[in-house]
mmCIF file of C-alpha atoms in Angstrom:
data_model
loop_
_atom_site.group_PDB
_atom_site.id
_atom_site.type_symbol
_atom_site.label_atom_id
_atom_site.label_comp_id
_atom_site.label_asym_id
_atom_site.label_seq_id
_atom_site.Cartn_x
_atom_site.Cartn_y
_atom_site.Cartn_z
ATOM 1 C CA MET A 209 12.501 7.622 36.902
ATOM 2 C CA SER A 210 10.104 8.536 39.731
ATOM 3 C CA GLN A 211 10.155 6.644 43.019
ATOM 4 C CA GLU A 212 6.760 5.073 42.208
ATOM 5 C CA LEU A 213 8.013 3.608 38.938
ATOM 6 C CA SER A 214 10.837 1.804 40.718
ATOM 7 C CA VAL A 215 8.458 -0.084 43.076
ATOM 8 C CA ILE A 216 8.208 -3.012 40.630
ATOM 9 C CA THR A 217 11.056 -3.890 38.282
ATOM 10 C CA ASP A 218 10.761 -5.010 34.663
ATOM 11 C CA GLU A 219 11.892 -8.482 35.774
ATOM 12 C CA GLN A 220 9.073 -8.638 38.329
ATOM 13 C CA VAL A 221 6.539 -7.642 35.657
ATOM 14 C CA GLU A 222 7.849 -10.536 33.522
ATOM 15 C CA ILE A 223 7.450 -12.915 36.507
ATOM 16 C CA LEU A 224 3.847 -11.766 37.023
ATOM 17 C CA LEU A 225 2.983 -12.218 33.346
ATOM 18 C CA ALA A 226 4.514 -15.707 33.370
ATOM 19 C CA ASP A 227 2.406 -16.531 36.465
ATOM 20 C CA LEU A 228 -0.778 -15.422 34.725
ATOM 21 C CA LEU A 229 -0.025 -17.634 31.754
ATOM 22 C CA GLU A 230 0.835 -20.656 33.903
ATOM 23 C CA HIS A 231 -1.973 -20.355 36.487
ATOM 24 C CA TYR A 232 -4.830 -18.922 34.466
ATOM 25 C CA GLY A 233 -3.915 -19.278 30.775
ATOM 26 C CA TYR A 234 -4.013 -15.506 30.253
ATOM 27 C CA ASP A 235 -1.178 -14.458 27.958
ATOM 28 C CA PHE A 236 -0.215 -10.804 28.371
ATOM 29 C CA THR A 237 3.399 -11.329 27.292
ATOM 30 C CA GLY A 238 2.893 -9.638 23.912
ATOM 31 C CA TYR A 239 1.306 -6.520 25.359
ATOM 32 C CA SER A 240 3.215 -3.237 25.222
ATOM 33 C CA LYS A 241 5.619 -3.482 28.188
ATOM 34 C CA ALA A 242 5.477 0.186 29.188
ATOM 35 C CA SER A 243 1.682 0.265 29.063
ATOM 36 C CA ILE A 244 1.143 -2.900 31.112
ATOM 37 C CA LYS A 245 3.797 -1.955 33.673
ATOM 38 C CA ARG A 246 2.119 1.422 34.187
ATOM 39 C CA ARG A 247 -1.227 -0.246 34.877
ATOM 40 C CA ILE A 248 0.276 -2.869 37.226
ATOM 41 C CA LEU A 249 2.021 -0.109 39.184
ATOM 42 C CA ARG A 250 -1.192 1.871 39.422
ATOM 43 C CA LEU A 251 -3.027 -1.114 40.944
ATOM 44 C CA TYR A 252 -0.097 -1.925 43.242
ATOM 45 C CA SER A 253 -0.167 1.604 44.588
ATOM 46 C CA LEU A 254 -3.993 1.845 44.669
ATOM 47 C CA ASP A 255 -4.328 -1.323 46.758
ATOM 48 C CA LYS A 256 -1.429 -0.282 49.025
ATOM 49 C CA GLN A 257 0.454 -3.532 48.509
ATOM 50 C CA VAL A 258 3.143 -4.174 51.097
ATOM 51 C CA SER A 259 5.557 -6.070 48.884
ATOM 52 C CA PHE A 260 5.836 -7.563 45.428
ATOM 53 C CA ALA A 261 5.966 -11.085 46.926
ATOM 54 C CA GLU A 262 2.626 -10.558 48.694
ATOM 55 C CA PHE A 263 1.089 -8.969 45.582
ATOM 56 C CA ARG A 264 2.190 -11.947 43.483
ATOM 57 C CA TYR A 265 0.941 -14.456 46.053
ATOM 58 C CA THR A 266 -2.502 -12.808 46.202
ATOM 59 C CA ILE A 267 -2.883 -12.750 42.395
ATOM 60 C CA ASN A 268 -1.944 -16.429 42.156
ATOM 61 C CA ASN A 269 -4.080 -17.671 45.040
ATOM 62 C CA ASP A 270 -7.105 -15.384 45.348
ATOM 63 C CA THR A 271 -9.389 -15.741 42.307
ATOM 64 C CA THR A 272 -11.459 -12.703 43.327
ATOM 65 C CA TYR A 273 -8.355 -10.530 43.417
ATOM 66 C CA PHE A 274 -7.155 -12.059 40.153
ATOM 67 C CA LYS A 275 -10.433 -10.874 38.555
ATOM 68 C CA ARG A 276 -9.777 -7.389 39.888
ATOM 69 C CA PHE A 277 -6.216 -7.528 38.538
ATOM 70 C CA VAL A 278 -7.411 -8.425 35.014
ATOM 71 C CA GLU A 279 -10.108 -5.767 35.163
ATOM 72 C CA GLN A 280 -7.541 -3.112 36.096
ATOM 73 C CA ILE A 281 -4.819 -3.983 33.606
ATOM 74 C CA THR A 282 -7.090 -4.413 30.593
ATOM 75 C CA VAL A 283 -8.169 -1.102 29.114
ATOM 76 C CA ASN A 284 -11.907 -0.450 29.173
ATOM 77 C CA VAL A 285 -12.398 3.003 27.678
ATOM 78 C CA THR A 286 -15.441 3.138 25.432
ATOM 79 C CA GLU A 287 -18.621 5.057 24.612
ATOM 80 C CA MET A 288 -21.632 4.682 22.345
ATOM 81 C CA PHE A 289 -21.090 5.801 18.740
ATOM 82 C CA ARG A 290 -17.499 6.749 19.592
ATOM 83 C CA ASP A 291 -15.968 8.464 16.528
ATOM 84 C CA PRO A 292 -19.357 9.216 14.899
ATOM 85 C CA GLY A 293 -17.802 9.470 11.418
ATOM 86 C CA PHE A 294 -16.782 5.824 11.679
ATOM 87 C CA PHE A 295 -20.345 4.759 12.537
ATOM 88 C CA LYS A 296 -21.705 6.933 9.718
ATOM 89 C CA THR A 297 -19.493 5.003 7.258
ATOM 90 C CA LEU A 298 -20.763 1.730 8.732
ATOM 91 C CA ARG A 299 -24.341 2.974 8.270
ATOM 92 C CA ASP A 300 -23.941 4.440 4.776
ATOM 93 C CA VAL A 301 -21.344 2.198 3.111
ATOM 94 C CA VAL A 302 -20.544 -1.076 4.877
ATOM 95 C CA LEU A 303 -23.818 -2.395 6.291
ATOM 96 C CA PRO A 304 -25.954 -1.655 3.195
ATOM 97 C CA LYS A 305 -23.520 -3.829 1.164
ATOM 98 C CA LEU A 306 -23.733 -6.603 3.772
ATOM 99 C CA GLY A 307 -27.507 -6.165 3.777
ATOM 100 C CA THR A 308 -27.637 -7.991 0.441
ATOM 101 C CA TYR A 309 -26.440 -11.165 2.212
ATOM 102 C CA PRO A 310 -28.984 -13.676 3.563
ATOM 103 C CA PHE A 311 -27.345 -13.486 7.005
ATOM 104 C CA ILE A 312 -24.759 -11.178 8.585
ATOM 105 C CA ARG A 313 -22.249 -12.376 11.194
ATOM 106 C CA ILE A 314 -20.327 -9.659 13.006
ATOM 107 C CA TRP A 315 -17.464 -10.085 15.454
ATOM 108 C CA LEU A 316 -16.765 -7.232 17.840
ATOM 109 C CA ALA A 317 -13.429 -8.141 19.459
ATOM 110 C CA GLY A 318 -12.494 -6.345 22.678
ATOM 111 C CA CYS A 319 -16.074 -5.205 23.272
ATOM 112 C CA SER A 320 -15.400 -4.028 26.848
ATOM 113 C CA THR A 321 -18.606 -2.971 28.637
ATOM 114 C CA GLY A 322 -20.689 -3.220 25.453
ATOM 115 C CA GLU A 323 -21.379 0.351 24.354
ATOM 116 C CA GLU A 324 -20.102 -0.329 20.827
ATOM 117 C CA ALA A 325 -22.142 -3.552 20.552
ATOM 118 C CA TYR A 326 -25.405 -1.727 21.343
ATOM 119 C CA SER A 327 -24.438 1.074 18.918
ATOM 120 C CA ILE A 328 -24.090 -1.462 16.083
ATOM 121 C CA SER A 329 -27.341 -3.128 17.114
ATOM 122 C CA ILE A 330 -29.156 0.225 16.865
ATOM 123 C CA ILE A 331 -27.813 0.903 13.350
ATOM 124 C CA LEU A 332 -28.745 -2.619 12.196
ATOM 125 C CA LYS A 333 -32.257 -2.100 13.577
ATOM 126 C CA GLU A 334 -32.623 1.217 11.744
ATOM 127 C CA LEU A 335 -31.452 -0.398 8.496
ATOM 128 C CA ASN A 336 -33.952 -3.242 9.073
ATOM 129 C CA LEU A 337 -31.081 -5.760 9.224
ATOM 130 C CA LEU A 338 -31.062 -6.685 12.909
ATOM 131 C CA HIS A 339 -33.395 -9.667 12.470
ATOM 132 C CA LYS A 340 -30.910 -11.354 10.122
ATOM 133 C CA SER A 341 -27.723 -10.472 12.001
ATOM 134 C CA LEU A 342 -25.729 -11.906 14.893
ATOM 135 C CA ILE A 343 -23.155 -9.857 16.772
ATOM 136 C CA TYR A 344 -20.546 -11.871 18.673
ATOM 137 C CA ALA A 345 -19.148 -9.427 21.239
ATOM 138 C CA THR A 346 -16.050 -10.815 22.927
ATOM 139 C CA ASP A 347 -13.570 -9.687 25.522
ATOM 140 C CA LEU A 348 -10.777 -11.167 27.594
ATOM 141 C CA ASN A 349 -12.287 -9.802 30.785
ATOM 142 C CA PRO A 350 -15.360 -11.658 32.158
ATOM 143 C CA VAL A 351 -16.192 -8.805 34.571
ATOM 144 C CA VAL A 352 -16.828 -6.267 31.794
ATOM 145 C CA LEU A 353 -18.821 -8.856 29.819
ATOM 146 C CA GLU A 354 -21.215 -9.286 32.763
ATOM 147 C CA LYS A 355 -21.816 -5.543 32.693
ATOM 148 C CA ALA A 356 -22.226 -5.525 28.901
ATOM 149 C CA ALA A 357 -24.862 -8.260 29.033
ATOM 150 C CA GLN A 358 -26.995 -6.143 31.373
ATOM 151 C CA GLY A 359 -27.333 -3.386 28.772
ATOM 152 C CA MET A 360 -27.389 -0.651 31.415
ATOM 153 C CA PHE A 361 -25.302 2.499 31.205
ATOM 154 C CA ALA A 362 -25.105 5.687 33.250
ATOM 155 C CA MET A 363 -27.905 8.184 32.538
ATOM 156 C CA SER A 364 -25.282 10.923 32.884
ATOM 157 C CA GLN A 365 -23.725 9.662 29.606
ATOM 158 C CA MET A 366 -26.920 9.774 27.553
ATOM 159 C CA LYS A 367 -26.604 13.402 26.419
ATOM 160 C CA GLN A 368 -23.154 12.686 24.951
ATOM 161 C CA TYR A 369 -24.287 9.385 23.440
ATOM 162 C CA SER A 370 -27.325 11.056 21.892
ATOM 163 C CA GLU A 371 -25.096 13.708 20.267
ATOM 164 C CA ASN A 372 -22.769 10.996 18.949
ATOM 165 C CA TYR A 373 -25.779 9.083 17.608
ATOM 166 C CA ILE A 374 -27.081 12.109 15.686
ATOM 167 C CA LEU A 375 -23.605 12.853 14.257
ATOM 168 C CA SER A 376 -23.389 9.217 13.119
ATOM 169 C CA GLY A 377 -26.505 9.647 10.982
ATOM 170 C CA GLY A 378 -29.159 8.624 13.508
ATOM 171 C CA ALA A 379 -32.494 10.355 12.899
ATOM 172 C CA LYS A 380 -34.688 8.987 15.702
ATOM 173 C CA ASP A 381 -35.168 10.117 19.266
ATOM 174 C CA PHE A 382 -32.253 8.346 20.953
ATOM 175 C CA SER A 383 -34.198 8.048 24.212
ATOM 176 C CA SER A 384 -36.656 5.697 22.480
ATOM 177 C CA TYR A 385 -33.990 2.971 22.756
ATOM 178 C CA TYR A 386 -33.809 2.920 26.547
ATOM 179 C CA THR A 387 -35.840 3.394 29.691
ATOM 180 C CA ALA A 388 -34.567 5.482 32.594
ATOM 181 C CA ASN A 389 -34.042 3.354 35.686
ATOM 182 C CA TYR A 390 -32.925 5.723 38.472
ATOM 183 C CA SER A 391 -29.332 6.674 37.528
ATOM 184 C CA LEU A 392 -29.142 4.051 34.779
ATOM 185 C CA ALA A 393 -30.428 3.816 31.214
ATOM 186 C CA LYS A 394 -31.612 0.299 30.415
ATOM 187 C CA PHE A 395 -31.479 -0.489 26.697
ATOM 188 C CA SER A 396 -34.355 -2.392 25.120
ATOM 189 C CA GLU A 397 -34.372 -6.177 24.996
ATOM 190 C CA ASP A 398 -34.741 -6.352 21.202
ATOM 191 C CA LEU A 399 -31.334 -4.652 20.799
ATOM 192 C CA LYS A 400 -29.875 -7.336 23.061
ATOM 193 C CA SER A 401 -31.628 -10.211 21.284
ATOM 194 C CA ARG A 402 -29.007 -10.474 18.521
ATOM 195 C CA LEU A 403 -25.978 -9.995 20.796
ATOM 196 C CA ILE A 404 -23.869 -12.884 22.077
ATOM 197 C CA PHE A 405 -21.366 -11.899 24.770
ATOM 198 C CA SER A 406 -18.545 -14.339 25.479
ATOM 199 C CA THR A 407 -14.935 -14.471 26.611
ATOM 200 C CA HIS A 408 -12.280 -14.758 23.927
ATOM 201 C CA ASN A 409 -8.552 -14.220 24.288
ATOM 202 C CA LEU A 410 -7.118 -12.718 21.101
ATOM 203 C CA VAL A 411 -3.662 -13.904 22.122
ATOM 204 C CA SER A 412 -4.328 -17.600 22.689
ATOM 205 C CA ASP A 413 -7.791 -18.485 21.330
ATOM 206 C CA HIS A 414 -8.527 -19.521 17.752
ATOM 207 C CA SER A 415 -10.982 -18.433 15.103
ATOM 208 C CA PHE A 416 -14.510 -19.573 15.990
ATOM 209 C CA ASN A 417 -16.614 -18.618 12.964
ATOM 210 C CA GLU A 418 -16.607 -16.921 9.549
ATOM 211 C CA PHE A 419 -17.635 -13.279 9.632
ATOM 212 C CA GLN A 420 -18.620 -10.611 7.130
ATOM 213 C CA LEU A 421 -17.545 -7.802 9.472
ATOM 214 C CA ILE A 422 -14.908 -7.774 12.211
ATOM 215 C CA LEU A 423 -14.409 -4.734 14.444
ATOM 216 C CA CYS A 424 -11.444 -4.437 16.789
ATOM 217 C CA ARG A 425 -10.957 -0.773 17.568
ATOM 218 C CA ASN A 426 -8.286 0.567 19.921
ATOM 219 C CA VAL A 427 -7.065 -2.833 21.108
ATOM 220 C CA LEU A 428 -4.027 -3.425 18.867
ATOM 221 C CA ILE A 429 -2.360 -0.223 20.096
ATOM 222 C CA TYR A 430 -1.668 -2.040 23.386
ATOM 223 C CA PHE A 431 0.093 -4.959 21.651
ATOM 224 C CA ASP A 432 3.660 -5.207 20.415
ATOM 225 C CA ARG A 433 4.271 -5.622 16.682
ATOM 226 C CA ASP A 434 4.553 -9.438 16.757
ATOM 227 C CA LEU A 435 1.276 -9.810 18.604
ATOM 228 C CA GLN A 436 -0.403 -7.341 16.241
ATOM 229 C CA HIS A 437 0.669 -9.561 13.317
ATOM 230 C CA LYS A 438 -0.677 -12.643 15.091
ATOM 231 C CA VAL A 439 -4.062 -11.035 15.808
ATOM 232 C CA LEU A 440 -4.412 -9.628 12.288
ATOM 233 C CA ASN A 441 -3.778 -13.125 10.919
ATOM 234 C CA LEU A 442 -6.515 -14.438 13.228
ATOM 235 C CA PHE A 443 -8.913 -11.824 11.843
ATOM 236 C CA ASP A 444 -7.922 -12.666 8.272
ATOM 237 C CA GLU A 445 -8.658 -16.359 8.917
ATOM 238 C CA SER A 446 -12.030 -15.395 10.409
ATOM 239 C CA LEU A 447 -13.131 -13.020 7.638
ATOM 240 C CA GLU A 448 -15.027 -14.106 4.544
ATOM 241 C CA GLY A 449 -13.980 -12.895 1.107
ATOM 242 C CA LEU A 450 -15.322 -9.345 0.523
ATOM 243 C CA GLY A 451 -15.787 -9.011 4.292
ATOM 244 C CA TYR A 452 -14.778 -5.870 6.190
ATOM 245 C CA LEU A 453 -12.188 -5.321 8.925
ATOM 246 C CA ALA A 454 -12.469 -2.178 11.068
ATOM 247 C CA LEU A 455 -9.624 -0.952 13.301
ATOM 248 C CA GLY A 456 -9.155 2.036 15.618
ATOM 249 C CA SER A 457 -8.085 5.516 14.542
ATOM 250 C CA LYS A 458 -4.414 4.947 15.498
ATOM 251 C CA GLU A 459 -4.257 1.410 14.063
ATOM 252 C CA THR A 460 -3.517 0.228 10.550
ATOM 253 C CA LEU A 461 -3.246 -2.780 8.289
ATOM 254 C CA ASP A 462 -0.604 -1.013 6.186
ATOM 255 C CA PHE A 463 2.481 -2.590 7.825
ATOM 256 C CA SER A 464 1.039 -6.108 7.537
ATOM 257 C CA PRO A 465 1.859 -8.520 4.680
ATOM 258 C CA LEU A 466 -1.921 -9.063 4.583
ATOM 259 C CA SER A 467 -2.503 -5.526 3.310
ATOM 260 C CA LYS A 468 -2.094 -6.641 -0.316
ATOM 261 C CA ASN A 469 -5.328 -8.623 0.075
ATOM 262 C CA TYR A 470 -7.339 -5.640 1.328
ATOM 263 C CA LYS A 471 -8.670 -2.401 -0.082
ATOM 264 C CA ARG A 472 -9.209 0.568 2.206
ATOM 265 C CA VAL A 473 -12.625 2.199 2.479
ATOM 266 C CA PRO A 474 -11.938 5.942 2.038
ATOM 267 C CA ALA A 475 -11.771 8.228 5.097
ATOM 268 C CA GLU A 476 -12.034 5.518 7.776
ATOM 269 C CA LYS A 477 -9.854 2.712 9.177
ATOM 270 C CA ILE A 478 -11.966 0.080 7.421
ATOM 271 C CA TRP A 479 -10.585 -2.422 4.912
ATOM 272 C CA ARG A 480 -12.423 -4.783 2.559
ATOM 273 C CA LYS A 481 -10.943 -8.200 1.877
ATOM 274 C CA VAL A 482 -10.515 -8.544 -1.867
ATOM 275 C CA GLY A 483 -7.657 -11.062 -2.185
#
């Protein structure tokens, strides 16, 4: 083990996670231990902490630093129309079926800075379904939600996002959805009009609605098996019959006892609730 990895012990990580639960109600105890320890160590080193005791004291007593801590240890890697084939299946298969409903409620769990939420909003608009849809975009981290609600992303990303959009079946000029604002692209207000951003902790919070589509992509990979089961049960409780559940490319419903109630949509990590 490298010198850096021995700066904080496994026991100290456990102490920190217990503190977070007791002081703030944030439960990270079911997260993958290796993954969370790596991110804690990175922050510890980045902020040049003098000792574990001081680090712990600051997290527990300085709410601004606590926000930074949560921001750093939760994973916020995302892009618009990430995995274009997935969004093409949403466009061609899933959303047209849901389009026959009088109203569509979508839950995007672990929405991070919002790129995926705006991607879904664009597809709904193009299918003429946005006006009768609501997208609840939730995340544990209030800092990333503030950014998501602004609907502004780096102009430097737009070329990549435009390519993803076209590969996902988009046929319009992608730049028609935003206005350039110096180094930022500001997405149009009508895309934002059907988005509700709010905090939700998958570990400790309950179901808050019934949905026809739930997306939680690349979040479960950071949880241990028990917590994955717990979260999948939460999604099952929150999903209407014949509703769809979409997971990330390295995630699956196959190991879950719930799988007998679901049928996989070919080619993508999307399941339809049939039981």
